[in-house]
Amino acid sequence: MAKILCVLYDDPIDGCPRSYARDGIPKLERYPDGQELPTPKRVDFTPGELLGNVSGGLGLKRFLKESGHQLIVTSDKDGADSVFEKELPDSDVVISQPFWPAYLTAERLAKAKKLKLAITAGIGSDHVDLKAAAERGLTVAEITYCNSVSVAEHIVMLILSLAHNYIPSYQWAVDKGWNIADCVSRAYDIEGMSIGSVAAGRIGLGVLKRLKPFDVKLHYTERHRLPEDVERALGLSYHGDVESMARVCDIVTINCPLHPETEHLFNDDLIGKMKRGAYLVNTARGKVCDRDAVVRALESGQLAGYAGDVWFPQPAPEDHPWRTMPHHGMTPHVAGTTLSAQARYAAGVREILECWLEGRPIREEYLILKEGRLAGAGARAYTVGNVTAGSEEARRFRAEGRPLRPAAVRRARARPARAKRKAARRVA
Ligand code: NAD
């Protein structure tokens, strides 16, 4: 019997939906490069429903119960007294999502004596200390391609939202205003602008393809240069280093993994070399940017806007400066966990578990580390190292009493309404 410890995000504050906005999701045949979608023997969930939350359990509960394995599902992941730390020492497999990452630091790995496999239900395994995991001979796998298109679509949305000043204009509408000049005094078209992608892997190339019809000038930098025919078809300018690209772009989108080569890549120095008034869109990982350098650049006007969904650590503490910096379009980490993406990565996790439990090999393209060595997608995109330093800060989110339990949140939400009613009674 294997023990599988699965860390997922909390249920919606008002409980799981009884019905959904749409009746289903399109059935895809293959990923854009021809890669096969996940191939588990079966799934026990309805695609299009919430799966990445605790109640959704990635649709694994029945399968693991019937096959006699133990599944622990929790959202309580940070701090020494968390369920995650308590259950870790005798777990064989850890499953975690980048949106609500269970950081597997060297200290935690040292306690996880039985751990053999860490699965990322999504893409991006930087929440695992890959150096320590390699030393331990662990296998780390993720669901390659499961949400790359979700993120590429999200990036196009963020680029347009920043340039067209969408979020402040939406706010004027909500606030019952009609302040056209306020809305448009920071609004531009992207037509004719130079847009560059740091990396042109599954997401980066997906973004470049989607931006081509906007009549923009496209640039990229990559560890692995794209084939000539792809460059020609998209009209891409290749740059041998990020600095040469950043200097000429009006908009930069970051699409590389977080590993020692890319940690704090966008610091004061690099941002200072960008055009004044450039936009920076980061849906890769928060730590690819220097947190305070981004704030300084927005305050000084060096950057006209910054948007993304990734932070460090996650969840971000209440006082994280990206929540309050000017001209930002930040959300919690959501781009890769649309209902569409959840169905794919839940099926991918099931495929990996079926393989591992039956002693069959895990698909090469899913591998980051195979028994301690870079393999598959990992060998192409990562260097072995540790980028988890500082992740223990994530526990402040809970310490600050942020909403974690739906009931507690409902009570907290009801308070202002009650206070309003009370105030109304006093006036009357
Ligand atoms: P991918 O493996 O297809 O592409 C990554 C590319 O980055 C590779 O082509 C690699 O060669 C390149 N690369 C690595 N280091 C580089 C460097 N120093 N300079 C230039 N290029 C470099 O992965 P993907 O599906 O495109 O995902 C990329 C990253 O996006 C993930 O690792 C993850 O961090 C992030 N991501 C975020 C979300 C989200 O919800 N926001 C979802 C999925 C992935």
Short mmCIF file of N, CA and C in Angstrom, two decimals, residues 280-384:
data_model
loop_
_atom_site.label_atom_id
_atom_site.label_comp_id
_atom_site.label_asym_id
_atom_site.label_seq_id
_atom_site.Cartn_x
_atom_site.Cartn_y
_atom_site.Cartn_z
N LEU A 280 5.66 44.75 -18.65
CA LEU A 280 6.26 43.45 -18.34
C LEU A 280 5.14 42.51 -17.88
N VAL A 281 5.04 41.37 -18.55
CA VAL A 281 4.00 40.39 -18.21
C VAL A 281 4.69 39.11 -17.78
N ASN A 282 4.43 38.69 -16.55
CA ASN A 282 5.11 37.52 -16.00
C ASN A 282 4.09 36.51 -15.47
N THR A 283 3.88 35.46 -16.25
CA THR A 283 3.04 34.36 -15.77
C THR A 283 3.90 33.12 -15.56
N ALA A 284 5.25 33.33 -15.56
CA ALA A 284 6.16 32.18 -15.40
C ALA A 284 6.28 31.84 -13.92
N ARG A 285 7.06 32.61 -13.20
CA ARG A 285 7.15 32.47 -11.75
C ARG A 285 7.54 33.82 -11.16
N GLY A 286 6.99 34.15 -10.00
CA GLY A 286 7.24 35.44 -9.37
C GLY A 286 8.72 35.73 -9.22
N LYS A 287 9.48 34.68 -8.84
CA LYS A 287 10.89 34.90 -8.51
C LYS A 287 11.78 35.12 -9.73
N VAL A 288 11.24 35.02 -10.94
CA VAL A 288 12.05 35.39 -12.11
C VAL A 288 12.28 36.91 -12.07
N CYS A 289 11.43 37.62 -11.36
CA CYS A 289 11.60 39.06 -11.18
C CYS A 289 12.03 39.36 -9.74
N ASP A 290 12.83 40.42 -9.61
CA ASP A 290 13.17 40.92 -8.28
C ASP A 290 11.96 41.74 -7.81
N ARG A 291 11.34 41.29 -6.73
CA ARG A 291 10.08 41.87 -6.25
C ARG A 291 10.15 43.40 -6.15
N ASP A 292 11.16 43.90 -5.44
CA ASP A 292 11.20 45.33 -5.16
C ASP A 292 11.64 46.15 -6.38
N ALA A 293 12.42 45.52 -7.27
CA ALA A 293 12.83 46.23 -8.49
C ALA A 293 11.59 46.52 -9.36
N VAL A 294 10.64 45.60 -9.38
CA VAL A 294 9.41 45.80 -10.15
C VAL A 294 8.64 46.99 -9.57
N VAL A 295 8.54 47.03 -8.25
CA VAL A 295 7.80 48.12 -7.59
C VAL A 295 8.46 49.46 -7.91
N ARG A 296 9.80 49.48 -7.78
CA ARG A 296 10.53 50.75 -8.05
C ARG A 296 10.31 51.20 -9.50
N ALA A 297 10.33 50.25 -10.41
CA ALA A 297 10.20 50.61 -11.84
C ALA A 297 8.79 51.15 -12.15
N LEU A 298 7.78 50.61 -11.48
CA LEU A 298 6.42 51.12 -11.70
C LEU A 298 6.27 52.50 -11.09
N GLU A 299 6.87 52.67 -9.92
CA GLU A 299 6.76 53.98 -9.26
C GLU A 299 7.49 55.07 -10.04
N SER A 300 8.62 54.71 -10.65
CA SER A 300 9.40 55.74 -11.36
C SER A 300 8.88 55.96 -12.78
N GLY A 301 8.07 55.04 -13.29
CA GLY A 301 7.59 55.16 -14.68
C GLY A 301 8.47 54.40 -15.66
N GLN A 302 9.54 53.78 -15.17
CA GLN A 302 10.38 52.99 -16.09
C GLN A 302 9.53 51.88 -16.73
N LEU A 303 8.67 51.25 -15.92
CA LEU A 303 7.67 50.33 -16.47
C LEU A 303 6.32 51.05 -16.46
N ALA A 304 5.56 50.90 -17.56
CA ALA A 304 4.22 51.50 -17.60
C ALA A 304 3.20 50.57 -16.96
N GLY A 305 3.52 49.28 -16.90
CA GLY A 305 2.58 48.35 -16.29
C GLY A 305 3.23 46.99 -16.08
N TYR A 306 2.71 46.25 -15.11
CA TYR A 306 3.20 44.90 -14.82
C TYR A 306 1.97 44.04 -14.54
N ALA A 307 1.92 42.89 -15.17
CA ALA A 307 0.78 42.01 -14.91
C ALA A 307 1.25 40.57 -14.89
N GLY A 308 0.48 39.75 -14.19
CA GLY A 308 0.81 38.34 -14.12
C GLY A 308 -0.03 37.68 -13.06
N ASP A 309 0.28 36.44 -12.78
CA ASP A 309 -0.49 35.71 -11.77
C ASP A 309 0.43 34.94 -10.82
N VAL A 310 1.73 35.19 -10.96
CA VAL A 310 2.67 34.41 -10.14
C VAL A 310 3.43 35.30 -9.17
N TRP A 311 3.62 34.81 -7.97
CA TRP A 311 4.17 35.57 -6.86
C TRP A 311 5.21 34.71 -6.16
N PHE A 312 5.96 35.30 -5.25
CA PHE A 312 6.79 34.49 -4.34
C PHE A 312 6.73 35.12 -2.97
N PRO A 313 6.44 34.33 -1.92
CA PRO A 313 5.99 32.95 -2.03
C PRO A 313 4.50 32.92 -2.36
N GLN A 314 3.96 31.73 -2.45
CA GLN A 314 2.52 31.57 -2.68
C GLN A 314 1.93 30.71 -1.57
N PRO A 315 0.82 31.14 -0.96
CA PRO A 315 0.15 32.41 -1.21
C PRO A 315 0.98 33.60 -0.73
N ALA A 316 0.79 34.73 -1.42
CA ALA A 316 1.53 35.94 -1.07
C ALA A 316 0.96 36.53 0.21
N PRO A 317 1.83 36.96 1.13
CA PRO A 317 1.32 37.61 2.34
C PRO A 317 0.49 38.85 2.00
N GLU A 318 -0.34 39.24 2.95
CA GLU A 318 -1.23 40.38 2.75
C GLU A 318 -0.46 41.65 2.39
N ASP A 319 0.76 41.78 2.96
CA ASP A 319 1.51 43.02 2.73
C ASP A 319 2.48 42.90 1.54
N HIS A 320 2.31 41.87 0.70
CA HIS A 320 3.19 41.76 -0.47
C HIS A 320 3.00 43.02 -1.32
N PRO A 321 4.11 43.73 -1.67
CA PRO A 321 3.94 45.04 -2.35
C PRO A 321 3.31 44.95 -3.73
N TRP A 322 3.28 43.76 -4.35
CA TRP A 322 2.64 43.66 -5.67
C TRP A 322 1.13 43.76 -5.57
N ARG A 323 0.59 43.65 -4.35
CA ARG A 323 -0.86 43.84 -4.21
C ARG A 323 -1.24 45.31 -4.35
N THR A 324 -0.29 46.21 -4.03
CA THR A 324 -0.64 47.63 -3.94
C THR A 324 0.19 48.53 -4.86
N MET A 325 1.14 47.98 -5.60
CA MET A 325 1.98 48.84 -6.46
C MET A 325 1.12 49.45 -7.58
N PRO A 326 1.57 50.60 -8.14
CA PRO A 326 0.74 51.24 -9.18
C PRO A 326 0.77 50.46 -10.50
N HIS A 327 -0.30 50.64 -11.29
CA HIS A 327 -0.37 50.14 -12.67
C HIS A 327 -0.10 48.65 -12.79
N HIS A 328 -0.67 47.87 -11.86
CA HIS A 328 -0.47 46.42 -11.98
C HIS A 328 -1.77 45.74 -12.35
N GLY A 329 -1.64 44.56 -12.90
CA GLY A 329 -2.80 43.75 -13.24
C GLY A 329 -2.60 42.35 -12.70
N MET A 330 -2.36 42.27 -11.39
CA MET A 330 -2.06 40.97 -10.77
C MET A 330 -3.35 40.25 -10.36
N THR A 331 -3.31 38.93 -10.46
CA THR A 331 -4.35 38.08 -9.86
C THR A 331 -3.63 37.02 -9.04
N PRO A 332 -4.36 36.30 -8.19
CA PRO A 332 -3.74 35.10 -7.63
C PRO A 332 -3.35 34.16 -8.78
N HIS A 333 -2.59 33.13 -8.48
CA HIS A 333 -2.06 32.23 -9.53
C HIS A 333 -3.20 31.38 -10.12
N VAL A 334 -3.73 31.80 -11.24
CA VAL A 334 -4.91 31.13 -11.81
C VAL A 334 -4.81 30.75 -13.28
N ALA A 335 -3.83 31.32 -13.99
CA ALA A 335 -3.84 31.17 -15.46
C ALA A 335 -3.92 29.71 -15.88
N GLY A 336 -3.19 28.85 -15.18
CA GLY A 336 -3.09 27.46 -15.60
C GLY A 336 -4.07 26.53 -14.92
N THR A 337 -5.05 27.09 -14.24
CA THR A 337 -6.01 26.21 -13.55
C THR A 337 -7.45 26.55 -13.92
N THR A 338 -7.66 26.86 -15.20
CA THR A 338 -9.02 26.97 -15.71
C THR A 338 -9.67 25.58 -15.56
N LEU A 339 -10.99 25.55 -15.63
CA LEU A 339 -11.67 24.24 -15.55
C LEU A 339 -11.18 23.34 -16.69
N SER A 340 -10.90 23.96 -17.83
CA SER A 340 -10.39 23.19 -18.98
C SER A 340 -9.06 22.53 -18.64
N ALA A 341 -8.15 23.32 -18.04
CA ALA A 341 -6.82 22.79 -17.70
C ALA A 341 -6.91 21.74 -16.60
N GLN A 342 -7.79 21.96 -15.62
CA GLN A 342 -7.89 21.00 -14.50
C GLN A 342 -8.21 19.59 -15.01
N ALA A 343 -9.09 19.51 -15.99
CA ALA A 343 -9.45 18.17 -16.51
C ALA A 343 -8.22 17.49 -17.09
N ARG A 344 -7.36 18.27 -17.76
CA ARG A 344 -6.17 17.67 -18.38
C ARG A 344 -5.14 17.28 -17.32
N TYR A 345 -4.92 18.17 -16.33
CA TYR A 345 -3.87 17.77 -15.39
C TYR A 345 -4.35 16.73 -14.39
N ALA A 346 -5.64 16.69 -14.11
CA ALA A 346 -6.14 15.61 -13.24
C ALA A 346 -5.97 14.26 -13.95
N ALA A 347 -6.26 14.24 -15.25
CA ALA A 347 -6.08 12.99 -16.02
C ALA A 347 -4.60 12.63 -16.09
N GLY A 348 -3.74 13.65 -16.22
CA GLY A 348 -2.30 13.40 -16.29
C GLY A 348 -1.74 12.85 -14.98
N VAL A 349 -2.23 13.38 -13.86
CA VAL A 349 -1.78 12.87 -12.55
C VAL A 349 -2.20 11.40 -12.42
N ARG A 350 -3.43 11.11 -12.84
CA ARG A 350 -3.91 9.73 -12.76
C ARG A 350 -3.04 8.81 -13.64
N GLU A 351 -2.70 9.30 -14.84
CA GLU A 351 -1.84 8.50 -15.73
C GLU A 351 -0.50 8.20 -15.04
N ILE A 352 0.10 9.23 -14.45
CA ILE A 352 1.41 9.04 -13.79
C ILE A 352 1.29 8.06 -12.63
N LEU A 353 0.22 8.23 -11.82
CA LEU A 353 0.04 7.33 -10.67
C LEU A 353 -0.18 5.89 -11.12
N GLU A 354 -1.02 5.70 -12.15
CA GLU A 354 -1.25 4.34 -12.65
C GLU A 354 0.07 3.71 -13.07
N CYS A 355 0.89 4.46 -13.80
CA CYS A 355 2.20 3.93 -14.25
C CYS A 355 3.06 3.56 -13.06
N TRP A 356 3.16 4.49 -12.12
CA TRP A 356 4.07 4.29 -10.99
C TRP A 356 3.62 3.12 -10.12
N LEU A 357 2.33 3.06 -9.86
CA LEU A 357 1.82 2.00 -8.97
C LEU A 357 1.92 0.63 -9.64
N GLU A 358 1.87 0.60 -10.98
CA GLU A 358 1.95 -0.68 -11.71
C GLU A 358 3.38 -0.99 -12.17
N GLY A 359 4.32 -0.13 -11.82
CA GLY A 359 5.72 -0.37 -12.19
C GLY A 359 6.00 -0.15 -13.67
N ARG A 360 5.14 0.64 -14.34
CA ARG A 360 5.38 0.97 -15.75
C ARG A 360 6.11 2.30 -15.84
N PRO A 361 6.90 2.55 -16.91
CA PRO A 361 7.62 3.84 -16.99
C PRO A 361 6.67 5.02 -17.15
N ILE A 362 7.04 6.14 -16.55
CA ILE A 362 6.28 7.39 -16.72
C ILE A 362 6.72 7.99 -18.06
N ARG A 363 5.76 8.55 -18.78
CA ARG A 363 6.10 9.16 -20.09
C ARG A 363 7.31 10.08 -19.98
N GLU A 364 8.21 9.95 -20.93
CA GLU A 364 9.46 10.72 -20.92
C GLU A 364 9.18 12.24 -20.84
N GLU A 365 8.20 12.71 -21.61
CA GLU A 365 7.98 14.17 -21.66
C GLU A 365 7.45 14.73 -20.33
N TYR A 366 6.97 13.86 -19.42
CA TYR A 366 6.48 14.33 -18.12
C TYR A 366 7.62 14.51 -17.10
N LEU A 367 8.79 13.97 -17.43
CA LEU A 367 9.84 13.89 -16.40
C LEU A 367 10.63 15.19 -16.27
N ILE A 368 10.89 15.57 -15.03
CA ILE A 368 11.83 16.65 -14.72
C ILE A 368 13.10 15.99 -14.18
N LEU A 369 12.93 15.17 -13.13
CA LEU A 369 14.04 14.33 -12.64
C LEU A 369 13.58 12.88 -12.71
N LYS A 370 14.45 12.01 -13.19
CA LYS A 370 14.15 10.58 -13.12
C LYS A 370 15.20 9.95 -12.21
N GLU A 371 14.73 9.48 -11.09
CA GLU A 371 15.62 8.90 -10.07
C GLU A 371 16.86 9.78 -9.87
N GLY A 372 16.63 11.07 -9.73
CA GLY A 372 17.70 11.99 -9.36
C GLY A 372 18.42 12.67 -10.52
N ARG A 373 18.14 12.26 -11.77
CA ARG A 373 18.83 12.89 -12.90
C ARG A 373 17.85 13.66 -13.77
N LEU A 374 18.29 14.82 -14.28
CA LEU A 374 17.42 15.58 -15.20
C LEU A 374 17.03 14.67 -16.35
N ALA A 375 15.77 14.71 -16.72
CA ALA A 375 15.28 13.86 -17.81
C ALA A 375 14.14 14.58 -18.51
N GLY A 376 13.74 14.10 -19.67
CA GLY A 376 12.57 14.60 -20.39
C GLY A 376 12.50 16.12 -20.48
N ALA A 377 11.33 16.68 -20.12
CA ALA A 377 11.14 18.14 -20.17
C ALA A 377 12.14 18.85 -19.28
N GLY A 378 12.53 18.20 -18.19
CA GLY A 378 13.48 18.80 -17.24
C GLY A 378 14.85 18.99 -17.86
N ALA A 379 15.31 18.00 -18.62
CA ALA A 379 16.65 18.07 -19.22
C ALA A 379 16.70 19.21 -20.24
N ARG A 380 15.58 19.51 -20.88
CA ARG A 380 15.53 20.56 -21.89
C ARG A 380 15.45 21.96 -21.27
N ALA A 381 14.74 22.07 -20.16
CA ALA A 381 14.38 23.42 -19.68
C ALA A 381 14.98 23.83 -18.34
N TYR A 382 15.54 22.90 -17.56
CA TYR A 382 15.98 23.23 -16.20
C TYR A 382 17.48 23.05 -16.02
N THR A 383 18.02 23.69 -14.96
CA THR A 383 19.31 23.28 -14.41
C THR A 383 19.01 22.82 -12.99
N VAL A 384 19.80 21.91 -12.48
CA VAL A 384 19.54 21.40 -11.13
C VAL A 384 20.02 22.44 -10.12
#
